[in-house]
Each structure stands twice: as structure tokens, then as C-alpha cells.
Tab-separated table of C-alpha atoms and ligand atoms in Angstrom:
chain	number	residue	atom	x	y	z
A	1	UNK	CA	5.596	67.252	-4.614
A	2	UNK	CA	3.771	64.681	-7.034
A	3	UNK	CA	5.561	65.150	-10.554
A	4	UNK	CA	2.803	67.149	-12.601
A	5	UNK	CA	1.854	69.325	-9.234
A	6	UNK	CA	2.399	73.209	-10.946
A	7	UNK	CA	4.591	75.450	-8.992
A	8	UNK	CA	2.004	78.430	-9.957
A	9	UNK	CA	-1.913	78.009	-10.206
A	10	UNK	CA	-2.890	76.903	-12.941
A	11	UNK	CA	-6.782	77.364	-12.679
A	12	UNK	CA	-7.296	79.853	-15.641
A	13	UNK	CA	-6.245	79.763	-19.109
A	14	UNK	CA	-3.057	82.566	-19.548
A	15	UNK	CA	-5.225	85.639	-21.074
A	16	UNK	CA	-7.155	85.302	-18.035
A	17	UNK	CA	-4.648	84.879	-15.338
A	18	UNK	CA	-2.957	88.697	-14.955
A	19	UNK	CA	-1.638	87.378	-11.199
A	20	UNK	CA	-0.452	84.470	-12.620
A	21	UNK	CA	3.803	84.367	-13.227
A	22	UNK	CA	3.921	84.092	-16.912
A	23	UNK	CA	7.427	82.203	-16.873
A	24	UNK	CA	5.226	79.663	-15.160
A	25	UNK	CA	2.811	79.394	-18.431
A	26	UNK	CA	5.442	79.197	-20.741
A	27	UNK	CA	6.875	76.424	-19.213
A	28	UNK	CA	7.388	73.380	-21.044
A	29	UNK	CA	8.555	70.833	-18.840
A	30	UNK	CA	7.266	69.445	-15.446
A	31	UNK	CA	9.072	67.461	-12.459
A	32	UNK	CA	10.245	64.139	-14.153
A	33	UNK	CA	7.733	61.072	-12.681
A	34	UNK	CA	9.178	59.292	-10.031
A	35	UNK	CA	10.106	56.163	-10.895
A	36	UNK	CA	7.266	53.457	-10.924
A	37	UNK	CA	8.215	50.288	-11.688
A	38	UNK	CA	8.181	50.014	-15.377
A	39	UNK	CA	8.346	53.209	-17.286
A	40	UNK	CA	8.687	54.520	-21.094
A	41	UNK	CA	12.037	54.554	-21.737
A	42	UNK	CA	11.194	56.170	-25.270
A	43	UNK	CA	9.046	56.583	-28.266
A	44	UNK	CA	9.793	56.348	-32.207
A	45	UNK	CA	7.615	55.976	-34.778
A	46	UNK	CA	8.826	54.141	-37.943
A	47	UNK	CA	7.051	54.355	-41.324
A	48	UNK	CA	6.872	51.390	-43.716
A	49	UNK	CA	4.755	50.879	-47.067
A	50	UNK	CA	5.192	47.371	-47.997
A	51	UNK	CA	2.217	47.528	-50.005
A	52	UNK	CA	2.472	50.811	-51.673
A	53	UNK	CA	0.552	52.542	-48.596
A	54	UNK	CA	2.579	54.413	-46.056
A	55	UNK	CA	2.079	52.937	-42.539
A	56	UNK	CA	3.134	54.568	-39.540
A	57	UNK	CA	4.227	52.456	-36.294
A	58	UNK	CA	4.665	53.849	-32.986
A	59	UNK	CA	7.335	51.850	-30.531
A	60	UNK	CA	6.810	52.250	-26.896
A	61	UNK	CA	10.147	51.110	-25.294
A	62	UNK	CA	10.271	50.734	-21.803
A	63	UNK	CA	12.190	50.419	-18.758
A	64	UNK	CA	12.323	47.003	-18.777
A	65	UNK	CA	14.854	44.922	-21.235
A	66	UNK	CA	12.765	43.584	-24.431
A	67	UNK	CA	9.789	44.717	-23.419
A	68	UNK	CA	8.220	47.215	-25.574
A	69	UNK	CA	4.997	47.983	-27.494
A	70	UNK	CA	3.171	48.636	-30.887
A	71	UNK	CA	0.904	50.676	-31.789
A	72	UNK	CA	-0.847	52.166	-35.225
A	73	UNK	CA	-0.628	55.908	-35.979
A	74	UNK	CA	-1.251	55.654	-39.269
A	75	UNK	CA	-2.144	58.495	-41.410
A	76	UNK	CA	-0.700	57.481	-44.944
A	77	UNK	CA	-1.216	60.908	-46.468
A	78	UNK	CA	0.811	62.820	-43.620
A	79	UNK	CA	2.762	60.014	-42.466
A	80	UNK	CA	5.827	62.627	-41.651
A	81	UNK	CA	4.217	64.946	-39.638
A	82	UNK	CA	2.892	61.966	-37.143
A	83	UNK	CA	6.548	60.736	-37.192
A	84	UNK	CA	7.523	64.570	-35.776
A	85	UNK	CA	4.819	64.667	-33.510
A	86	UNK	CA	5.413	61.156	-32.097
A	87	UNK	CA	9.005	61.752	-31.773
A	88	UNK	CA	9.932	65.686	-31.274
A	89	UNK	CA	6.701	66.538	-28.631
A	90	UNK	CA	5.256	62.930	-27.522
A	91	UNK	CA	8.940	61.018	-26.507
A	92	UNK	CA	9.393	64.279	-24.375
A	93	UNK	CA	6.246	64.043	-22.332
A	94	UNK	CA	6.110	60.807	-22.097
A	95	UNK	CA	9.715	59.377	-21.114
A	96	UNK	CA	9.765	58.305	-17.649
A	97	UNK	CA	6.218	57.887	-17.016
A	98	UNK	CA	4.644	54.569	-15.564
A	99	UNK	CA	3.476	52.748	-18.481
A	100	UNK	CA	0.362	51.309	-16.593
A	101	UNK	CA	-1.332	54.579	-16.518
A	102	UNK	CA	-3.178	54.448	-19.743
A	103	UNK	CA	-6.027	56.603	-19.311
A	104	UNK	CA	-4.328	59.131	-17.796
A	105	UNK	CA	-1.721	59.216	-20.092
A	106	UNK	CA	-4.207	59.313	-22.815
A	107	UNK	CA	-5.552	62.267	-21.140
A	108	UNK	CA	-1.905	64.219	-20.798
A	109	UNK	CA	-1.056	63.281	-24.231
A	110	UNK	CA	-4.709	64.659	-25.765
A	111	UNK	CA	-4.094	68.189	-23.118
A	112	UNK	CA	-0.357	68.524	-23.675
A	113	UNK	CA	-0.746	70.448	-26.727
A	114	UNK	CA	-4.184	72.368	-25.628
A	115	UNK	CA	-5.509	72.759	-29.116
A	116	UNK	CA	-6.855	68.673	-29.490
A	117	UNK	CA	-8.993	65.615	-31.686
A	118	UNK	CA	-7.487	66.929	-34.871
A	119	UNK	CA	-5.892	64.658	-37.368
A	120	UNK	CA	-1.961	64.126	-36.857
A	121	UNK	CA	-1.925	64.702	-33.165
A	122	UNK	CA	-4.728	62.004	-32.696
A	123	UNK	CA	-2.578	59.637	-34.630
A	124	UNK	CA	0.256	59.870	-32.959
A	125	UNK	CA	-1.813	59.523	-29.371
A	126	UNK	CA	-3.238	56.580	-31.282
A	127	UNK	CA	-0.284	55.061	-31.623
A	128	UNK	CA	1.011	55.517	-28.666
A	129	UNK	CA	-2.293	54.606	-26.728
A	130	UNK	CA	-2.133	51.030	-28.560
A	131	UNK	CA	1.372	50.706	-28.135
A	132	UNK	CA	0.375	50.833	-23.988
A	133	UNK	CA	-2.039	48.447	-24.365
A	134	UNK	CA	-0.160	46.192	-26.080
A	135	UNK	CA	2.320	46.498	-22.970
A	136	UNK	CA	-0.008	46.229	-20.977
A	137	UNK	CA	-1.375	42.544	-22.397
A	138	UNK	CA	2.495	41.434	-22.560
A	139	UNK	CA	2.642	42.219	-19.146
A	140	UNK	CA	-0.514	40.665	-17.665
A	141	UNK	CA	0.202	37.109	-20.054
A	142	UNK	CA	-2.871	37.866	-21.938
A	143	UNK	CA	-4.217	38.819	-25.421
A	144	UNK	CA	-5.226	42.324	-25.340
A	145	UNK	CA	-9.258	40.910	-25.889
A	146	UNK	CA	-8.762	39.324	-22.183
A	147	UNK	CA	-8.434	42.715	-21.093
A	148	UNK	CA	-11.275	44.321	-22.601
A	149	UNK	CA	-13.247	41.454	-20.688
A	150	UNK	CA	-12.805	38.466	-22.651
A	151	UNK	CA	-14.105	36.823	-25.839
A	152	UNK	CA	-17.696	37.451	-27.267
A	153	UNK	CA	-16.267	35.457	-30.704
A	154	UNK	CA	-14.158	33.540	-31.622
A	155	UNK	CA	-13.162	35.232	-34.249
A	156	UNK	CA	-14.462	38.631	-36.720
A	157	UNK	CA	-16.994	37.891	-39.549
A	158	UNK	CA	-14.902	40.577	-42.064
A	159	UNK	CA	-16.142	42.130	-45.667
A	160	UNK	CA	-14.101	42.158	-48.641
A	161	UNK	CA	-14.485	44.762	-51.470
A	162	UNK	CA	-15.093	43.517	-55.196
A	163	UNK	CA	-14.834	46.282	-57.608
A	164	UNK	CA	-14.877	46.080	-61.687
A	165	UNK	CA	-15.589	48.014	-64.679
A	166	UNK	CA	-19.093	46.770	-65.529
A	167	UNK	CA	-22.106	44.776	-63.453
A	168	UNK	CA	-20.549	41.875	-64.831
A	169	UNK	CA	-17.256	42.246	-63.682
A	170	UNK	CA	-18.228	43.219	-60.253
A	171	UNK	CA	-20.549	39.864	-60.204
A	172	UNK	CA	-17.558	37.937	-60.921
A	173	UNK	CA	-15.546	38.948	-57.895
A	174	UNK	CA	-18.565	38.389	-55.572
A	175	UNK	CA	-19.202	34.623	-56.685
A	176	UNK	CA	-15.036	34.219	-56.567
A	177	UNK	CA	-14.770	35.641	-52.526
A	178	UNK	CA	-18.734	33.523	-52.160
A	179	UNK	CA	-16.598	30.478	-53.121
A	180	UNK	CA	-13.517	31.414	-50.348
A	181	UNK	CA	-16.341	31.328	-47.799
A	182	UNK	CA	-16.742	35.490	-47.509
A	183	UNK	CA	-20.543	35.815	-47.141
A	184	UNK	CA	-20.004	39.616	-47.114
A	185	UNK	CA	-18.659	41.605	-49.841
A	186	UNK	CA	-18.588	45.470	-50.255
A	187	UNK	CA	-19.763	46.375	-54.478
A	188	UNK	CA	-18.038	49.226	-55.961
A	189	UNK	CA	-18.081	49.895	-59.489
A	190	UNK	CA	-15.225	52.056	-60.896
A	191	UNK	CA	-13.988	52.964	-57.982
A	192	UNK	CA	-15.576	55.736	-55.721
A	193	UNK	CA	-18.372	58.161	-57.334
A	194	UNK	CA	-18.068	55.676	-60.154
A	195	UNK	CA	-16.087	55.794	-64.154
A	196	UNK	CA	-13.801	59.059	-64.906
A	197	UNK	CA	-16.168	61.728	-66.158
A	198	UNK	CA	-13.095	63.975	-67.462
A	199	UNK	CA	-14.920	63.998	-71.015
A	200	UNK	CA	-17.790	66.312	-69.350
A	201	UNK	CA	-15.452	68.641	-68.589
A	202	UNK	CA	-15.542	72.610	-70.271
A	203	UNK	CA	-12.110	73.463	-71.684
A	204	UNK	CA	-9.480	74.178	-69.666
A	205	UNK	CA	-10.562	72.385	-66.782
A	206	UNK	CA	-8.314	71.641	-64.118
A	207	UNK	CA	-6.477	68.519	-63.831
A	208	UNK	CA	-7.942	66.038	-61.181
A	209	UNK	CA	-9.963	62.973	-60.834
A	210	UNK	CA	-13.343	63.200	-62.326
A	211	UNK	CA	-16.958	61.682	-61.418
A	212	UNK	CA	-20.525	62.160	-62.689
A	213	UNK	CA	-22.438	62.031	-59.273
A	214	UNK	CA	-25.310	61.754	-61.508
A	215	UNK	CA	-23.909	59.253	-63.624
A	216	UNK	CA	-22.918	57.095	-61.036
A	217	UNK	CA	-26.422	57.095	-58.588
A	218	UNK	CA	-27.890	55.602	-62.112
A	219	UNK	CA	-24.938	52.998	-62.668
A	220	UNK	CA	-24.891	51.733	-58.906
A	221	UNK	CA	-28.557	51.219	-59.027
A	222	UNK	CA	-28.119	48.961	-62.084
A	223	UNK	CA	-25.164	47.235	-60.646
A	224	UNK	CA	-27.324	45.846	-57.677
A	225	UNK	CA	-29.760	45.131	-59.572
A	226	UNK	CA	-27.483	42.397	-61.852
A	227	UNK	CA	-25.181	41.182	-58.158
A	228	UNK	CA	-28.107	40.815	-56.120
A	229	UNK	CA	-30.597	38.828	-59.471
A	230	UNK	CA	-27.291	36.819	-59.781
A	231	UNK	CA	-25.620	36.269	-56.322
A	232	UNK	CA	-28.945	35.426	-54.972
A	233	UNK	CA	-29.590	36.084	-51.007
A	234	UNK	CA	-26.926	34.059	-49.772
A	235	UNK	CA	-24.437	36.760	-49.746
A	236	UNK	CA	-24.474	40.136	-47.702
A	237	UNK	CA	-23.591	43.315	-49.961
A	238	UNK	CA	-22.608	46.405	-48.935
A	239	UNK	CA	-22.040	49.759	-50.878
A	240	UNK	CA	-19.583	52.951	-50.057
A	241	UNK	CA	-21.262	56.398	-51.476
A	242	UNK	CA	-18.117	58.129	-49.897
A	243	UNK	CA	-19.633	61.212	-49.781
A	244	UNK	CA	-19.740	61.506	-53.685
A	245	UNK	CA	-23.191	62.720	-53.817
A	246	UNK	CA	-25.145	65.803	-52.788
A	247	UNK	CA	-27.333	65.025	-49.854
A	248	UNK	CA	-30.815	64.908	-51.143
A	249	UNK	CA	-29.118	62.488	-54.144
A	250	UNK	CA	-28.041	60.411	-51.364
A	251	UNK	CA	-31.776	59.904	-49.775
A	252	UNK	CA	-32.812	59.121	-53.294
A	253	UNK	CA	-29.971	56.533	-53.948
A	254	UNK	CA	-30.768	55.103	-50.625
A	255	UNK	CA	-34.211	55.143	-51.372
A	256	UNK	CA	-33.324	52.918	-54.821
A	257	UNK	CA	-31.209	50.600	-53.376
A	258	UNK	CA	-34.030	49.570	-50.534
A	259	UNK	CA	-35.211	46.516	-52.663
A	260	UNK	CA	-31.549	45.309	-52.112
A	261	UNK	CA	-31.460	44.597	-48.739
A	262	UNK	CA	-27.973	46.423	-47.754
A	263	UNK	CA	-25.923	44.731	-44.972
A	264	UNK	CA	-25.140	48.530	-44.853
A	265	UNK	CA	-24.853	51.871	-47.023
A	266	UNK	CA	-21.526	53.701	-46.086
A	267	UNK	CA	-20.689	57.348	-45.679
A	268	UNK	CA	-23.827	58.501	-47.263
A	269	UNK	CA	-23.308	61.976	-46.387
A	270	UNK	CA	-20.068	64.125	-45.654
A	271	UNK	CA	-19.091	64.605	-41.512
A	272	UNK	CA	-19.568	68.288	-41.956
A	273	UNK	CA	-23.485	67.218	-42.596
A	274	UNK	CA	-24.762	65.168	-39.651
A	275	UNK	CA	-28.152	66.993	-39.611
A	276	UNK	CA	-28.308	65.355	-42.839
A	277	UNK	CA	-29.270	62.151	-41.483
A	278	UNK	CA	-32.469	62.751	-39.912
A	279	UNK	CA	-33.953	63.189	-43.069
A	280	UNK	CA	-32.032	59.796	-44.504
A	281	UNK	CA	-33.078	58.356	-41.537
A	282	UNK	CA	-36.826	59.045	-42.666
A	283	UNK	CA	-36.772	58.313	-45.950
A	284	UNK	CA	-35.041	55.423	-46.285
A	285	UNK	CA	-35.249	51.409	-44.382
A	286	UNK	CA	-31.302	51.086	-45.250
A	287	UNK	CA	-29.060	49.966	-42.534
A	288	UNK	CA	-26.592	53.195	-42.195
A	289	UNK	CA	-22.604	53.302	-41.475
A	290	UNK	CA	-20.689	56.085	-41.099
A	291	UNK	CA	-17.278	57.746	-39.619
A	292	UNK	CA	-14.119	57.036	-40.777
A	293	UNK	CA	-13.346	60.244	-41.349
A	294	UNK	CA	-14.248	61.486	-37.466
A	295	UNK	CA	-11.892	62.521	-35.042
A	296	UNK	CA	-13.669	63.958	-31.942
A	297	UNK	CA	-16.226	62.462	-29.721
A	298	UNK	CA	-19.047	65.709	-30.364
A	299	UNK	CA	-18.735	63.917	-33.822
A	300	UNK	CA	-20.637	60.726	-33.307
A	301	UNK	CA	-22.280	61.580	-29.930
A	302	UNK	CA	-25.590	62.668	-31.877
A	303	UNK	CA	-25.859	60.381	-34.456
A	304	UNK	CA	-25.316	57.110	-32.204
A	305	UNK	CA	-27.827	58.752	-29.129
A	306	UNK	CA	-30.376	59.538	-31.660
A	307	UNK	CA	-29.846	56.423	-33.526
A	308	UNK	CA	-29.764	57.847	-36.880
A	309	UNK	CA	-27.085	55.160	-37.593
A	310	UNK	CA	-26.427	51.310	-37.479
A	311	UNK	CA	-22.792	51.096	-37.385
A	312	UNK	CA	-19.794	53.046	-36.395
A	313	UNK	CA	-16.972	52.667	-38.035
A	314	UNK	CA	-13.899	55.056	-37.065
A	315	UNK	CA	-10.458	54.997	-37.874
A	316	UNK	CA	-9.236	53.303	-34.432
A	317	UNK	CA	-5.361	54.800	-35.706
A	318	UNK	CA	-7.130	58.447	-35.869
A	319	UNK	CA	-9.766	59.022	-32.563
A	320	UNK	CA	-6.931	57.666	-29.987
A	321	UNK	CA	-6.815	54.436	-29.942
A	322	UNK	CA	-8.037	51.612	-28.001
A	323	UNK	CA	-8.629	53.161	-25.098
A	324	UNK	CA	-11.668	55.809	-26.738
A	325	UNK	CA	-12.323	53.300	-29.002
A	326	UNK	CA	-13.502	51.204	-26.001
A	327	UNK	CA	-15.653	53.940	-24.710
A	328	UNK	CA	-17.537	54.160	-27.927
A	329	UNK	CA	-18.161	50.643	-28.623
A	330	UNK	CA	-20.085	50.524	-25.008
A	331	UNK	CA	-21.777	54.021	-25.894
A	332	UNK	CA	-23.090	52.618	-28.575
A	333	UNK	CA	-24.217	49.307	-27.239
A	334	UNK	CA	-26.824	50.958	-25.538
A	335	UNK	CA	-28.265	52.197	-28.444
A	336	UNK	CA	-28.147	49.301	-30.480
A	337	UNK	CA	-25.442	50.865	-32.896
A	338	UNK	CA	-22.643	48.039	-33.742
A	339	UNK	CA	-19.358	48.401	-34.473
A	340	UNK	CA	-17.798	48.456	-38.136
A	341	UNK	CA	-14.063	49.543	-37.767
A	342	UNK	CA	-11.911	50.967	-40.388
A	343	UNK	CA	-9.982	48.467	-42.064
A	344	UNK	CA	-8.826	49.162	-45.157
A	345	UNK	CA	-5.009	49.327	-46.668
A	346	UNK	CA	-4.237	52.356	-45.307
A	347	UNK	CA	-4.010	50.562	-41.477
A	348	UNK	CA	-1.429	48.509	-40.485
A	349	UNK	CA	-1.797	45.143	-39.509
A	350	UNK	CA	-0.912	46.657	-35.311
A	351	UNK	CA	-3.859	48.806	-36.077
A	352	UNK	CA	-6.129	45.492	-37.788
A	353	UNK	CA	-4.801	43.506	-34.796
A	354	UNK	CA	-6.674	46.369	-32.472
A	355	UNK	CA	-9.962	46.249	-34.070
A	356	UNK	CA	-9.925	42.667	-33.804
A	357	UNK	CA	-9.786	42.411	-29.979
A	358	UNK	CA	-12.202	45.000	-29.855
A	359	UNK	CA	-14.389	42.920	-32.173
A	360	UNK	CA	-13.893	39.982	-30.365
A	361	UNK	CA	-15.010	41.118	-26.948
A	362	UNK	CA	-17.567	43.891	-27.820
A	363	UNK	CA	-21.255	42.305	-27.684
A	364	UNK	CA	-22.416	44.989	-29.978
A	365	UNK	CA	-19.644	43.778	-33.078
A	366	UNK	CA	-20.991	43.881	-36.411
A	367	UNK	CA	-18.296	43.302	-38.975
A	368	UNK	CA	-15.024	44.132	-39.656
A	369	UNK	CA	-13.396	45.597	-43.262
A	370	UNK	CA	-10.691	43.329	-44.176
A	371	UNK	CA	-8.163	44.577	-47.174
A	372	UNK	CA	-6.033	41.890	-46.675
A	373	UNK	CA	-2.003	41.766	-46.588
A	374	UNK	CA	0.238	41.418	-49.200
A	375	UNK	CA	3.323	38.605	-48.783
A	376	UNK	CA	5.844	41.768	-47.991
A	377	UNK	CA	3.103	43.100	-45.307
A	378	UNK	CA	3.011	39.607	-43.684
A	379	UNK	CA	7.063	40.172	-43.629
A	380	UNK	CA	7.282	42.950	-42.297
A	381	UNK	CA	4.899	42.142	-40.261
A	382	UNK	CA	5.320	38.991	-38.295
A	383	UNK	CA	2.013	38.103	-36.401
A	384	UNK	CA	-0.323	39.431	-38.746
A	385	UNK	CA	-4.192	38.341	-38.039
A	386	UNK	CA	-5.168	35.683	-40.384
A	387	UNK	CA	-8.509	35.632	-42.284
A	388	UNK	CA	-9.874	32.203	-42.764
A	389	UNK	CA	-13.130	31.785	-44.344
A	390	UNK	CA	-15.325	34.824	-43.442
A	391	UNK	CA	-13.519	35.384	-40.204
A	392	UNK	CA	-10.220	36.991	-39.261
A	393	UNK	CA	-8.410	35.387	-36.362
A	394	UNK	CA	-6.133	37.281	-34.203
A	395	UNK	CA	-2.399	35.474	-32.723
A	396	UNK	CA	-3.222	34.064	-29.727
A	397	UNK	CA	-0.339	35.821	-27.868
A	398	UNK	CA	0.286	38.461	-25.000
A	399	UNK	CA	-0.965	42.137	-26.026
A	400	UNK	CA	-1.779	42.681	-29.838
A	401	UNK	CA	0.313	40.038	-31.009
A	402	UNK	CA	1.981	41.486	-34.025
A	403	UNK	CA	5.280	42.256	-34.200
A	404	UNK	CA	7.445	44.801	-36.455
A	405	UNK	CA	10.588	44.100	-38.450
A	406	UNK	CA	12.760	47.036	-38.765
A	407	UNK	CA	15.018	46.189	-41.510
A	408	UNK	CA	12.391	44.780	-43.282
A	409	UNK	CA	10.277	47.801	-42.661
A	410	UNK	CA	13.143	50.194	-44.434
A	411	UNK	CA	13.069	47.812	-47.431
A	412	UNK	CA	10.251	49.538	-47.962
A	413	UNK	CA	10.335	53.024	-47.477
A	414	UNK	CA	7.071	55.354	-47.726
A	415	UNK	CA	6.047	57.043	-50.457
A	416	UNK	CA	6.616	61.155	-50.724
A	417	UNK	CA	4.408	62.166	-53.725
A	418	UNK	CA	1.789	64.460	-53.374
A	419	UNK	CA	-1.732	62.619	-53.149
A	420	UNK	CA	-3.315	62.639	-56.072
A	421	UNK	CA	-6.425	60.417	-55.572
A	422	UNK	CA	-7.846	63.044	-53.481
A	423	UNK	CA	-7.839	65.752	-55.978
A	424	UNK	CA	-11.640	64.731	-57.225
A	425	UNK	CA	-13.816	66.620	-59.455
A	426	UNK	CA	-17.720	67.353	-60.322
A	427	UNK	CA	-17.761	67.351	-64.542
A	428	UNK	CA	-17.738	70.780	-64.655
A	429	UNK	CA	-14.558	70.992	-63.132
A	430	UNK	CA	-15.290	72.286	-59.896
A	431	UNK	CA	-13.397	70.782	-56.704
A	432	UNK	CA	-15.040	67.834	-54.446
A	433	UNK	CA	-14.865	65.778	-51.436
A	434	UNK	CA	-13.213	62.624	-52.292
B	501	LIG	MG1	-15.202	53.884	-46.555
């Protein structure tokens, strides 16, 4: 009998299925997988902030002696509860399984739990679904980018972020990253939705972080207008609204910042708001970037088919990896949409090293975040991608090509305070999305 075969029908969900044997439902476990040449032996997942941001790696070990796999599952906010799920319901499943299967062990591992493409569970899949890739590449004697069908580039044109307290400020970190060779730089002033508005606040307002949406569509405005006089053309910028604004002050921001000439405008609008965009879309000639906060396909299907944006940029460590990361880069290549991935602190440099083969063999690339690693990351670390001039390089090795340190990871164990820089707030003290 093959190993997942049911000994009862399983052809109807279990409210529907009255002649089905509900022992048979209930059941958790299946025939173990006959053996298959190399299998998963087991999975951990190990959490590490050695910059002050949890990370969470998954390690695929398998049957075979040393070889074993990385992958990013990081969710730095609920880094815990990705550990469980990696450990106490993924390991389970997965031990004893042939580790060449990817896409169908994607698929088990996205069914196994019914309810699916929620935050957490994807993470852990993520993890996991890198960590079989990067098997996979060790395997085969070839960077994980040979794989996905070879080089495009030779390496990923990245952004940095400059942020400061005033126009001039800002300015300053532009020209320094213009003079490292970066030629494009994400402006922020103050931080997301702009200075601390606490001051607006009626009395006995809530504690929290506070912005002025108002305040800050007028100061972000007058910050482009000083980079861009300034910086001149030579330089690309790029601006984050992170959903700090109501929609229609959004278009009209957009709208303002036209004369600019955006490499792109991110997260304009919140995900619970795609309809949103066709009226964006209409108003404003702004090059459009959006979704690091999806985590289900239905999600981006619209706005890439209808072309409402220019570039995707999902958390590769939240939809489930490389392998439906993959699928979307070549969805949207026929719609002319490029790829942007998430790459900010909160991924670790397993989950950098995956958008960077992905970059470097999907023809539809368009630029790649780049927060940079601290010395202790690079430590921890060994194999991190390297950024030199405007591009980041990967390690020319077999799979990802970044390794982990264990007992340098645990010199650095993750934080457990309750977030705080979520906890926004409009000035008159009511909650918002951060
Ligand atoms: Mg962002």
C-alpha cells in the first residue's frame, strides 16, 4: 500500500461523511514512507537575534551523514510559536520522507493542518520548503539559482533605506550610500507615518506610538522636494507609506509625489483594501509595490492579473518559500509585474540568500531591499551574501550557501518582550495599522 494511501475514503470532509469510520478521521498518523534514498531524518528550528531581531532557522537533517539544510521561517514577533509548529507538528509529518519531493511535500505540509496560508504555519512551511531546496542544490553540486534555470544577473541591484529627523538629514544619508555606489535608496523621514504626534493627543490617551497621517503626507512631500532638488537624477528614490494613511490620502500623496519620479511607492494601501488600487491606479503615474504583509495566493492574484501594481514584494519566509515564491515570480512575468522581495532586518541572511537566487534567475527582477548585517550576523552566520556597490552577491556554493552556527546563534538569544512598535496611534488616540 503506498504510505499516505487511507485505509477509509477519504473523499468528503468529516461532517459530511456519516458512512465514513470516524476513528479513521481522527487519525493522526499515516504508514511511515518507505525508504527512498535520502530522507528527513528530522527538523528543529533554532532562533537567534544577533542584531536585536529574532530570527528563526529551520534545520532539515537528513538521512545522510552531514548533509542537512537551511531554511528561513522567520517571524520575529512570534518567533516561539514557529519554533512549536516546526518542531511539535512539522518533524512528525515529515521524518522519513524522501527529501527530493519538494512540491509535494510543500503540498502535505500546507494540507496537514486543513485550516492553511496563515501566518506561523506558513513560516514554518517556509522554512522548511527552503531548507529542501537548499538540499536539494547541495545535492545536485549547484547553487540553488542553477536550479531555478540559471543566471539572468550576475548579481541583485539592492536599495538601502536613509532615514533622519529633517529633509536635511535624510539628504545626507542619500549622498553618503550615492558615494558607496547605491544608486537606489528608500527616504523615510521619522520613521513610518512620520515624527511622534503624542502632543495631539486628548487626555488620558492611551499609551502607544503616535503619528499625524496628516502631518506626515505634508512633511514627505517637502522632503522630496529638498532629496530629489539636491541629489539630482542620478539616484533612484523610493518611499514606504506603510499603510499610515487613509486611502483617498494615499491617491493624493501619490498624486504629490508624481513630479518625483518614484523608483516605486510602497504599501500605499492596507492588504485588507485591494479594491483600493484601481482608483490609485487611475489617479496616479507612480510605479506601485506592495505585499509584504500577504500570505495567500487569492492575495496578489488580482492585483498582478489586472496590473494595478509594478512590483511584488512578499515576505519569501511567510507565503512558503521558494518553491511558491517561484510560481509567483513567473505569474507575474507575464504581466510585466517585477519582483521586489522583502528584505529587511527582520529576515535572516538563509532567507536574503533565497531572494537572491530568485533575483538572479528571474527575468522579471526588479530590486532587492538590502538591511544589511551586522559583524555578529555575519558570525553567526557564515556565508552571508555580500553587497558590493549597488549589488548583493550570493556564495558561489551548493544550495543557498549560508551556513548557521549554533553556539554562536545561543550567544544571542531572542528577545521575549511584548512588541511595542506595533502599538501605533492616530492623534486622537485611536488604534492603527502600523
Ligand atoms: Mg515595507
Amino acid at each position: 500500500m503506498p504510505h499516505d494511501a487511507p485505509s477509509a475514503p477519504m473523499s468528503a470532509p468529516p461532517s459530511h461523511g456519516p458512512d465514513l469510520n470516524p476513528n479513521d478521521l481522527l487519525r493522526t498518523t499515516v504508514d511511515p514512507a518507505p525508504p527512498a534514498g535520502v530522507t528527513i531524518r528530522q527538523v528543529r528550528a533554532i532562533c537567534t537575534a544577533p542584531a536585536g531581531i529574532n530570527l528563526v532557522v529551520v534545520r532539515v537533517d537528513t538521512s545522510e551523514p552531514g548533509l542537512y539544510g537551511l531554511g528561513c521561517a522567520t517571524f520575529a514577533y512570534r518567533a516561539h510559536a514557529v519554533k512549536d509548529v516546526a518542531e511539535r507538528y512539522l518533524d512528525p509529518l515529515l521524518r522519513g520522507r524522501d527529501v527530493h519531493r519538494i512540491e509535494d511535500l510543500f503540498r502535505i505540509m500546507m494540507a496537514n493542518a486543513y485550516w492553511r496560508n496563515g501566518p506561523i504555519q506558513n513560516n514554518a512551511i517556509s522554512g522548511v520548503d527552503m531548507a529542501l531546496w537548499d538540499i536539494k542544490g547541495k545535492m545536485a553540486g549547484m547553487p540553488v539559482y542553477q536550479l531555478l534555470g540559471g543566471k539572468c544577473r550576475e548579481a541583485a541591484a539592492v536599495y538601502r533605506h536613509a532615514d533622519g529627523g529633517s529633509p536635511g538629514e535624510v539628504l545626507d544619508n542619500v549622498l553618503g550610500y550615492m558615494a558607496q555606489g547605491i544608486r537606489h535608496v528608500r527616504c523615510q523621514m521619522g520613521g513610518y507615518g512620520g515624527k511622534s504626534a503624542r502632543d495631539l493627543a486628548p487626555a488620558g490617551a492611551q499609551p502607544g506610538i503616535y503619528f499625524d497621517p496628516q502631518g506626515y503626507a505634508r512633511d514627505v512631500v517637502a522632503l522630496f522636494d529638498h532629496v530629489r532638488e539636491k541629489a539630482g537624477d542620478g539616484v533612484e528614490l523610493l518611499h514606504d507609506i506603510h499603510e499610515r494613511l487613509a486611502p483617498m490620502e494615499a491617491v493624493r500623496l501619490a498624486k504629490a509625489l508624481e513630479p518625483h519620479r518614484l523608483f516605486f511607492l510602497e504599501d500605499p494601501l492596507p492588504p485588507e483594501q485591494p479594491e483600493w488600487f484601481r482608483i490609485l491606479r487611475n489617479q496616479a503615474a507612480v510605479p506601485l509595490a506592495m505585499g509584504e504583509l500577504f500570505n495567500n495566493p487569492v492575495e496578489w492574484r488580482a492585483l498582478v492579473a489586472e496590473r494595478l501594481i509594478d512590483y511584488i514584494r512578499v515576505h519569501i519566509s511567510q507565503v512558503g518559500g521558494i518553491t511558491p515564491a517561484r510560481k509567483l515570480a513567473a505569474f507575474c512575468e507575464q504581466f510585466e509585474v517585477r519582483t521586489a522581495w522583502h528584505g529587511p532586518g527582520d529576515v535572516s541572511p538563509v532567507g536574503h540568500a533565497a531572494n537572491l537566487h530568485l533575483d538572479l534567475a528571474a527575468p522579471n527582477f526588479g530590486i532587492q531591499e538590502w538591511a544589511g548585517f551586522n559583524e555578529q550576523t555575519r558570525e553567526v552566520f557564515p556565508g552571508c551574501p555580500e553587497l558590493r556597490g549597488g549589488y548583493a552577491y550570493v556564495r558561489e556554493a551548493p544550495g543557498l550557501g549560508v551556513d548557521l552556527d549554533e553556539a554562536k546563534a545561543a550567544l544571542y538569544p531572542p528577545d521575549e518582550g511584548v512588541t511595542a512598535w506595533t502599538q501605533t496611534r492616530l492623534p486622537d488616540g485611536s488604534p492603527a495599522w502600523p
